[in-house]
Structures are given as structure tokens and as C-alpha cells.
Amino acid sequence: MEFQLTKREQDIMELFWKSEKPLSSNDIKVLSNDLSIHTIQQVLRRLNNNGFIKVEGVGFTKNSITRKYIPCVSQAKYLKQFIAKNTEYELATAFIKENTDLKVLDELENLILQSREKLK
């Protein structure tokens, strides 16, 4: 996936990445009061067509039924396309060296072990 989001697309994706539940166009309108509902719907259509979000279900507003969307692309996966291969290693190394949370380090260790098993 190599695709650069526009400013508005990125603003809306930020809302999806921060949310723990599916969002409708009305939810996005409430969270981002500087965008018109028409603009939000256009951006949602583009994000859906480009595979960044998908319809998760339907919800209800005062007078209508509305689609609820969830992200299909994580923020990390999107940002990874802009990072050079050698920088990935540097970022991972710096994160591990500076991390003081044993639980996070244990989770990383388990991920590394799982990846090693897949490569064998």
C-alpha cells in the first residue's frame, strides 16, 4: 500500500485510529466541528474506495439510519511506508533501549519469537 492521504483524509483517519468503536459521519461531525457533513461524506467515500476504512455496521441518528465505519489500515502500517528500511531498525532499537515497561518488552520479545518461528 503506497498512498498518501490528503490533510482532510488524515484528519478523519486520526479520529478512527483514536476511536475504540466504529464511527459514523455524524460521529465524525461531532468530533470535528470544522468540517461540513458533505465534506465528511466525500472523504469517507474516498477512504472506503481506497481500502482505508470499511463499513462495520449501521447505526441510528435522530431521523435516519447511518453507516458505521472502522479503519482497515493501522496508523503504524500507514506511517511505515514513509520510513526507510534502515530507519525502521534504528527506531526499534531506540524504542527498546529507552522503554522501561517490562510488560511491553515481554510482548515485544514474544512477537520476535513468533516471527522467528514463521521464518524457519
mmCIF file of N, CA and C in Angstrom, residues 11-113:
data_model
loop_
_atom_site.group_PDB
_atom_site.id
_atom_site.type_symbol
_atom_site.label_atom_id
_atom_site.label_comp_id
_atom_site.label_asym_id
_atom_site.label_seq_id
_atom_site.Cartn_x
_atom_site.Cartn_y
_atom_site.Cartn_z
ATOM 1 N N ASP A 11 -6.901 13.763 8.794
ATOM 2 C CA ASP A 11 -7.626 14.236 9.985
ATOM 3 C C ASP A 11 -8.716 13.243 10.383
ATOM 4 N N ILE A 12 -9.448 12.747 9.393
ATOM 5 C CA ILE A 12 -10.532 11.802 9.687
ATOM 6 C C ILE A 12 -9.959 10.448 10.103
ATOM 7 N N MET A 13 -8.882 10.005 9.464
ATOM 8 C CA MET A 13 -8.266 8.742 9.866
ATOM 9 C C MET A 13 -7.737 8.830 11.298
ATOM 10 N N GLU A 14 -7.223 9.984 11.689
ATOM 11 C CA GLU A 14 -6.767 10.169 13.080
ATOM 12 C C GLU A 14 -7.911 9.889 14.054
ATOM 13 N N LEU A 15 -9.108 10.328 13.707
ATOM 14 C CA LEU A 15 -10.271 10.077 14.566
ATOM 15 C C LEU A 15 -10.560 8.582 14.654
ATOM 16 N N PHE A 16 -10.463 7.881 13.517
ATOM 17 C CA PHE A 16 -10.677 6.431 13.533
ATOM 18 C C PHE A 16 -9.608 5.734 14.366
ATOM 19 N N TRP A 17 -8.350 6.139 14.186
ATOM 20 C CA TRP A 17 -7.264 5.495 14.910
ATOM 21 C C TRP A 17 -7.360 5.725 16.414
ATOM 22 N N LYS A 18 -7.930 6.827 16.829
ATOM 23 C CA LYS A 18 -8.080 7.127 18.260
ATOM 24 C C LYS A 18 -9.330 6.478 18.855
ATOM 25 N N SER A 19 -10.297 6.169 18.015
ATOM 26 C CA SER A 19 -11.569 5.648 18.494
ATOM 27 C C SER A 19 -11.503 4.148 18.756
ATOM 28 N N GLU A 20 -12.215 3.723 19.771
ATOM 29 C CA GLU A 20 -12.292 2.296 20.076
ATOM 30 C C GLU A 20 -13.585 1.689 19.552
ATOM 31 N N LYS A 21 -14.392 2.496 18.880
ATOM 32 C CA LYS A 21 -15.664 1.994 18.349
ATOM 33 C C LYS A 21 -15.841 2.494 16.917
ATOM 34 N N PRO A 22 -16.704 1.831 16.158
ATOM 35 C CA PRO A 22 -16.980 2.300 14.794
ATOM 36 C C PRO A 22 -17.572 3.707 14.819
ATOM 37 N N LEU A 23 -17.267 4.490 13.776
ATOM 38 C CA LEU A 23 -17.738 5.869 13.697
ATOM 39 C C LEU A 23 -18.621 6.078 12.468
ATOM 40 N N SER A 24 -19.642 6.885 12.631
ATOM 41 C CA SER A 24 -20.495 7.299 11.520
ATOM 42 C C SER A 24 -20.074 8.700 11.080
ATOM 43 N N SER A 25 -20.627 9.150 9.972
ATOM 44 C CA SER A 25 -20.326 10.513 9.524
ATOM 45 C C SER A 25 -20.784 11.522 10.574
ATOM 46 N N ASN A 26 -21.891 11.236 11.237
ATOM 47 C CA ASN A 26 -22.384 12.134 12.280
ATOM 48 C C ASN A 26 -21.433 12.151 13.489
ATOM 49 N N ASP A 27 -20.897 10.988 13.856
ATOM 50 C CA ASP A 27 -19.914 10.928 14.953
ATOM 51 C C ASP A 27 -18.698 11.791 14.622
ATOM 52 N N ILE A 28 -18.247 11.694 13.373
ATOM 53 C CA ILE A 28 -17.086 12.466 12.935
ATOM 54 C C ILE A 28 -17.405 13.953 12.961
ATOM 55 N N LYS A 29 -18.619 14.315 12.560
ATOM 56 C CA LYS A 29 -19.053 15.714 12.588
ATOM 57 C C LYS A 29 -18.974 16.264 14.014
ATOM 58 N N VAL A 30 -19.427 15.475 14.972
ATOM 59 C CA VAL A 30 -19.399 15.894 16.379
ATOM 60 C C VAL A 30 -17.957 16.031 16.880
ATOM 61 N N LEU A 31 -17.092 15.094 16.492
ATOM 62 C CA LEU A 31 -15.697 15.117 16.937
ATOM 63 C C LEU A 31 -14.863 16.179 16.223
ATOM 64 N N SER A 32 -15.281 16.546 15.021
ATOM 65 C CA SER A 32 -14.531 17.511 14.210
ATOM 66 C C SER A 32 -15.495 18.563 13.691
ATOM 67 N N ASN A 33 -15.794 19.553 14.499
ATOM 68 C CA ASN A 33 -16.832 20.518 14.146
ATOM 69 C C ASN A 33 -16.426 21.522 13.078
ATOM 70 N N ASP A 34 -15.201 21.420 12.532
ATOM 71 C CA ASP A 34 -14.799 22.362 11.487
ATOM 72 C C ASP A 34 -15.077 21.830 10.081
ATOM 73 N N LEU A 35 -15.573 20.584 9.957
ATOM 74 C CA LEU A 35 -15.877 20.005 8.651
ATOM 75 C C LEU A 35 -17.385 19.904 8.446
ATOM 76 N N SER A 36 -17.828 20.171 7.226
ATOM 77 C CA SER A 36 -19.258 20.017 6.921
ATOM 78 C C SER A 36 -19.564 18.530 6.743
ATOM 79 N N ILE A 37 -20.808 18.162 6.939
ATOM 80 C CA ILE A 37 -21.220 16.764 6.784
ATOM 81 C C ILE A 37 -20.997 16.305 5.348
ATOM 82 N N HIS A 38 -21.180 17.206 4.384
ATOM 83 C CA HIS A 38 -20.959 16.868 2.975
ATOM 84 C C HIS A 38 -19.482 16.523 2.727
ATOM 85 N N THR A 39 -18.572 17.310 3.272
ATOM 86 C CA THR A 39 -17.139 17.050 3.134
ATOM 87 C C THR A 39 -16.780 15.723 3.793
ATOM 88 N N ILE A 40 -17.313 15.496 4.966
ATOM 89 C CA ILE A 40 -17.044 14.248 5.691
ATOM 90 C C ILE A 40 -17.498 13.054 4.866
ATOM 91 N N GLN A 41 -18.686 13.127 4.285
ATOM 92 C CA GLN A 41 -19.202 12.017 3.487
ATOM 93 C C GLN A 41 -18.351 11.767 2.244
ATOM 94 N N GLN A 42 -17.874 12.834 1.605
ATOM 95 C CA GLN A 42 -16.990 12.679 0.445
ATOM 96 C C GLN A 42 -15.685 11.995 0.839
ATOM 97 N N VAL A 43 -15.106 12.437 1.949
ATOM 98 C CA VAL A 43 -13.844 11.861 2.412
ATOM 99 C C VAL A 43 -14.048 10.398 2.804
ATOM 100 N N LEU A 44 -15.141 10.081 3.482
ATOM 101 C CA LEU A 44 -15.420 8.697 3.856
ATOM 102 C C LEU A 44 -15.545 7.817 2.610
ATOM 103 N N ARG A 45 -16.183 8.327 1.576
ATOM 104 C CA ARG A 45 -16.325 7.581 0.322
ATOM 105 C C ARG A 45 -14.947 7.275 -0.275
ATOM 106 N N ARG A 46 -14.071 8.282 -0.305
ATOM 107 C CA ARG A 46 -12.715 8.081 -0.847
ATOM 108 C C ARG A 46 -11.920 7.088 0.005
ATOM 109 N N LEU A 47 -11.982 7.251 1.327
ATOM 110 C CA LEU A 47 -11.254 6.341 2.219
ATOM 111 C C LEU A 47 -11.760 4.907 2.058
ATOM 112 N N ASN A 48 -13.048 4.746 1.899
ATOM 113 C CA ASN A 48 -13.638 3.426 1.698
ATOM 114 C C ASN A 48 -13.190 2.834 0.360
ATOM 115 N N ASN A 49 -13.241 3.635 -0.690
ATOM 116 C CA ASN A 49 -12.830 3.174 -2.024
ATOM 117 C C ASN A 49 -11.357 2.797 -2.077
ATOM 118 N N ASN A 50 -10.529 3.460 -1.265
ATOM 119 C CA ASN A 50 -9.091 3.192 -1.260
ATOM 120 C C ASN A 50 -8.678 2.156 -0.219
ATOM 121 N N GLY A 51 -9.652 1.558 0.471
ATOM 122 C CA GLY A 51 -9.360 0.474 1.396
ATOM 123 C C GLY A 51 -8.849 0.877 2.766
ATOM 124 N N PHE A 52 -8.995 2.142 3.118
ATOM 125 C CA PHE A 52 -8.544 2.593 4.441
ATOM 126 C C PHE A 52 -9.585 2.337 5.524
ATOM 127 N N ILE A 53 -10.850 2.334 5.144
ATOM 128 C CA ILE A 53 -11.933 2.053 6.090
ATOM 129 C C ILE A 53 -12.909 1.082 5.425
ATOM 130 N N LYS A 54 -13.759 0.471 6.243
ATOM 131 C CA LYS A 54 -14.818 -0.376 5.703
ATOM 132 C C LYS A 54 -16.060 -0.208 6.571
ATOM 133 N N VAL A 55 -17.195 -0.545 5.989
ATOM 134 C CA VAL A 55 -18.453 -0.464 6.728
ATOM 135 C C VAL A 55 -18.487 -1.613 7.723
ATOM 136 N N GLU A 56 -18.692 -1.280 8.984
ATOM 137 C CA GLU A 56 -18.746 -2.270 10.051
ATOM 138 C C GLU A 56 -20.188 -2.627 10.407
ATOM 139 N N GLY A 57 -21.092 -1.709 10.168
ATOM 140 C CA GLY A 57 -22.487 -1.946 10.502
ATOM 141 C C GLY A 57 -23.293 -0.680 10.280
ATOM 142 N N VAL A 58 -24.465 -0.667 10.867
ATOM 143 C CA VAL A 58 -25.313 0.510 10.754
ATOM 144 C C VAL A 58 -25.663 1.017 12.146
ATOM 145 N N GLY A 59 -25.975 2.294 12.201
ATOM 146 C CA GLY A 59 -26.388 2.915 13.443
ATOM 147 C C GLY A 59 -27.568 3.821 13.161
ATOM 148 N N PHE A 60 -28.071 4.416 14.182
ATOM 149 C CA PHE A 60 -29.237 5.277 14.039
ATOM 150 C C PHE A 60 -28.945 6.654 14.610
ATOM 151 N N THR A 61 -29.334 7.684 13.869
ATOM 152 C CA THR A 61 -29.302 9.042 14.386
ATOM 153 C C THR A 61 -30.750 9.423 14.646
ATOM 154 N N LYS A 62 -31.015 10.691 14.916
ATOM 155 C CA LYS A 62 -32.377 11.120 15.234
ATOM 156 C C LYS A 62 -33.400 10.679 14.186
ATOM 157 N N ASN A 63 -33.064 10.931 12.914
ATOM 158 C CA ASN A 63 -34.055 10.713 11.861
ATOM 159 C C ASN A 63 -33.649 9.705 10.789
ATOM 160 N N SER A 64 -32.492 9.088 10.925
ATOM 161 C CA SER A 64 -32.065 8.231 9.820
ATOM 162 C C SER A 64 -31.167 7.094 10.276
ATOM 163 N N ILE A 65 -30.964 6.177 9.352
ATOM 164 C CA ILE A 65 -30.022 5.080 9.535
ATOM 165 C C ILE A 65 -28.710 5.526 8.908
ATOM 166 N N THR A 66 -27.598 5.205 9.548
ATOM 167 C CA THR A 66 -26.290 5.642 9.048
ATOM 168 C C THR A 66 -25.291 4.494 9.092
ATOM 169 N N ARG A 67 -24.343 4.528 8.193
ATOM 170 C CA ARG A 67 -23.277 3.521 8.180
ATOM 171 C C ARG A 67 -22.254 3.843 9.266
ATOM 172 N N LYS A 68 -21.715 2.788 9.860
ATOM 173 C CA LYS A 68 -20.629 2.911 10.837
ATOM 174 C C LYS A 68 -19.384 2.295 10.201
ATOM 175 N N TYR A 69 -18.266 2.998 10.314
ATOM 176 C CA TYR A 69 -17.024 2.570 9.681
ATOM 177 C C TYR A 69 -15.947 2.259 10.715
ATOM 178 N N ILE A 70 -15.036 1.381 10.317
ATOM 179 C CA ILE A 70 -13.838 1.105 11.113
ATOM 180 C C ILE A 70 -12.618 1.186 10.188
ATOM 181 N N PRO A 71 -11.438 1.456 10.751
ATOM 182 C CA PRO A 71 -10.239 1.507 9.905
ATOM 183 C C PRO A 71 -9.795 0.107 9.494
ATOM 184 N N CYS A 72 -9.288 -0.015 8.286
ATOM 185 C CA CYS A 72 -8.706 -1.271 7.790
ATOM 186 C C CYS A 72 -7.184 -1.211 7.826
ATOM 187 N N VAL A 73 -6.646 -0.010 7.945
ATOM 188 C CA VAL A 73 -5.203 0.216 7.946
ATOM 189 C C VAL A 73 -4.848 0.875 9.275
ATOM 190 N N SER A 74 -3.912 0.266 9.988
ATOM 191 C CA SER A 74 -3.492 0.862 11.258
ATOM 192 C C SER A 74 -2.639 2.097 10.988
ATOM 193 N N GLN A 75 -2.549 2.931 11.975
ATOM 194 C CA GLN A 75 -1.719 4.128 11.857
ATOM 195 C C GLN A 75 -0.252 3.731 11.650
ATOM 196 N N ALA A 76 0.191 2.704 12.350
ATOM 197 C CA ALA A 76 1.578 2.256 12.213
ATOM 198 C C ALA A 76 1.857 1.765 10.799
ATOM 199 N N LYS A 77 0.935 0.996 10.229
ATOM 200 C CA LYS A 77 1.126 0.481 8.867
ATOM 201 C C LYS A 77 1.155 1.626 7.859
ATOM 202 N N TYR A 78 0.291 2.611 8.051
ATOM 203 C CA TYR A 78 0.273 3.755 7.139
ATOM 204 C C TYR A 78 1.592 4.525 7.220
ATOM 205 N N LEU A 79 2.048 4.809 8.430
ATOM 206 C CA LEU A 79 3.270 5.590 8.607
ATOM 207 C C LEU A 79 4.515 4.833 8.172
ATOM 208 N N LYS A 80 4.483 3.498 8.264
ATOM 209 C CA LYS A 80 5.636 2.677 7.913
ATOM 210 C C LYS A 80 6.073 2.899 6.469
ATOM 211 N N GLN A 81 5.138 3.189 5.580
ATOM 212 C CA GLN A 81 5.500 3.371 4.172
ATOM 213 C C GLN A 81 6.406 4.587 3.958
ATOM 214 N N PHE A 82 6.453 5.492 4.922
ATOM 215 C CA PHE A 82 7.263 6.696 4.786
ATOM 216 C C PHE A 82 8.618 6.582 5.484
ATOM 217 N N ILE A 83 8.882 5.424 6.085
ATOM 218 C CA ILE A 83 10.119 5.224 6.837
ATOM 219 C C ILE A 83 11.047 4.319 6.037
ATOM 220 N N ALA A 84 12.285 4.739 5.883
ATOM 221 C CA ALA A 84 13.283 3.950 5.159
ATOM 222 C C ALA A 84 13.617 2.689 5.953
ATOM 223 N N LYS A 85 14.023 1.639 5.261
ATOM 224 C CA LYS A 85 14.326 0.351 5.906
ATOM 225 C C LYS A 85 15.348 0.495 7.046
ATOM 226 N N ASN A 86 16.452 1.220 6.817
ATOM 227 C CA ASN A 86 17.465 1.343 7.866
ATOM 228 C C ASN A 86 16.931 2.139 9.058
ATOM 229 N N THR A 87 15.988 3.021 8.835
ATOM 230 C CA THR A 87 15.401 3.801 9.923
ATOM 231 C C THR A 87 14.491 2.932 10.786
ATOM 232 N N GLU A 88 13.835 1.925 10.190
ATOM 233 C CA GLU A 88 12.996 1.005 10.965
ATOM 234 C C GLU A 88 13.809 0.370 12.087
ATOM 235 N N TYR A 89 15.005 -0.109 11.743
ATOM 236 C CA TYR A 89 15.877 -0.746 12.733
ATOM 237 C C TYR A 89 16.279 0.244 13.821
ATOM 238 N N GLU A 90 16.635 1.452 13.413
ATOM 239 C CA GLU A 90 17.043 2.474 14.373
ATOM 240 C C GLU A 90 15.896 2.831 15.325
ATOM 241 N N LEU A 91 14.692 2.950 14.788
ATOM 242 C CA LEU A 91 13.532 3.263 15.630
ATOM 243 C C LEU A 91 13.245 2.136 16.624
ATOM 244 N N ALA A 92 13.280 0.900 16.130
ATOM 245 C CA ALA A 92 13.014 -0.241 17.013
ATOM 246 C C ALA A 92 14.069 -0.330 18.113
ATOM 247 N N THR A 93 15.322 -0.158 17.748
ATOM 248 C CA THR A 93 16.414 -0.220 18.718
ATOM 249 C C THR A 93 16.271 0.876 19.772
ATOM 250 N N ALA A 94 16.001 2.085 19.335
ATOM 251 C CA ALA A 94 15.841 3.198 20.282
ATOM 252 C C ALA A 94 14.649 2.954 21.200
ATOM 253 N N PHE A 95 13.553 2.441 20.651
ATOM 254 C CA PHE A 95 12.366 2.171 21.460
ATOM 255 C C PHE A 95 12.676 1.139 22.541
ATOM 256 N N ILE A 96 13.365 0.072 22.166
ATOM 257 C CA ILE A 96 13.687 -0.988 23.119
ATOM 258 C C ILE A 96 14.644 -0.469 24.195
ATOM 259 N N LYS A 97 15.661 0.264 23.803
ATOM 260 C CA LYS A 97 16.651 0.762 24.766
ATOM 261 C C LYS A 97 16.049 1.745 25.766
ATOM 262 N N GLU A 98 15.079 2.537 25.313
ATOM 263 C CA GLU A 98 14.518 3.579 26.180
ATOM 264 C C GLU A 98 13.256 3.145 26.918
ATOM 265 N N ASN A 99 12.737 1.969 26.594
ATOM 266 C CA ASN A 99 11.495 1.513 27.213
ATOM 267 C C ASN A 99 11.763 1.003 28.622
ATOM 268 N N THR A 100 10.917 1.391 29.574
ATOM 269 C CA THR A 100 11.076 0.968 30.962
ATOM 270 C C THR A 100 9.905 0.103 31.441
ATOM 271 N N ASP A 101 9.028 -0.283 30.520
ATOM 272 C CA ASP A 101 7.861 -1.092 30.863
ATOM 273 C C ASP A 101 8.148 -2.562 30.537
ATOM 274 N N LEU A 102 8.297 -3.384 31.576
ATOM 275 C CA LEU A 102 8.620 -4.796 31.375
ATOM 276 C C LEU A 102 7.545 -5.535 30.587
ATOM 277 N N LYS A 103 6.311 -5.169 30.790
ATOM 278 C CA LYS A 103 5.212 -5.828 30.062
ATOM 279 C C LYS A 103 5.352 -5.593 28.553
ATOM 280 N N VAL A 104 5.653 -4.364 28.168
ATOM 281 C CA VAL A 104 5.841 -4.043 26.750
ATOM 282 C C VAL A 104 7.028 -4.808 26.188
ATOM 283 N N LEU A 105 8.122 -4.849 26.935
ATOM 284 C CA LEU A 105 9.310 -5.575 26.475
ATOM 285 C C LEU A 105 9.030 -7.076 26.339
ATOM 286 N N ASP A 106 8.253 -7.638 27.266
ATOM 287 C CA ASP A 106 7.875 -9.050 27.166
ATOM 288 C C ASP A 106 7.017 -9.295 25.924
ATOM 289 N N GLU A 107 6.089 -8.390 25.635
ATOM 290 C CA GLU A 107 5.253 -8.527 24.441
ATOM 291 C C GLU A 107 6.095 -8.448 23.176
ATOM 292 N N LEU A 108 7.058 -7.540 23.155
ATOM 293 C CA LEU A 108 7.959 -7.434 22.007
ATOM 294 C C LEU A 108 8.788 -8.707 21.840
ATOM 295 N N GLU A 109 9.261 -9.242 22.951
ATOM 296 C CA GLU A 109 10.045 -10.468 22.895
ATOM 297 C C GLU A 109 9.212 -11.614 22.321
ATOM 298 N N ASN A 110 7.954 -11.707 22.744
ATOM 299 C CA ASN A 110 7.066 -12.748 22.215
ATOM 300 C C ASN A 110 6.822 -12.564 20.717
ATOM 301 N N LEU A 111 6.657 -11.323 20.279
ATOM 302 C CA LEU A 111 6.472 -11.056 18.847
ATOM 303 C C LEU A 111 7.705 -11.459 18.045
ATOM 304 N N ILE A 112 8.880 -11.184 18.586
ATOM 305 C CA ILE A 112 10.123 -11.565 17.913
ATOM 306 C C ILE A 112 10.221 -13.082 17.808
ATOM 307 N N LEU A 113 9.907 -13.776 18.886
ATOM 308 C CA LEU A 113 9.955 -15.243 18.872
ATOM 309 C C LEU A 113 8.962 -15.815 17.861
#
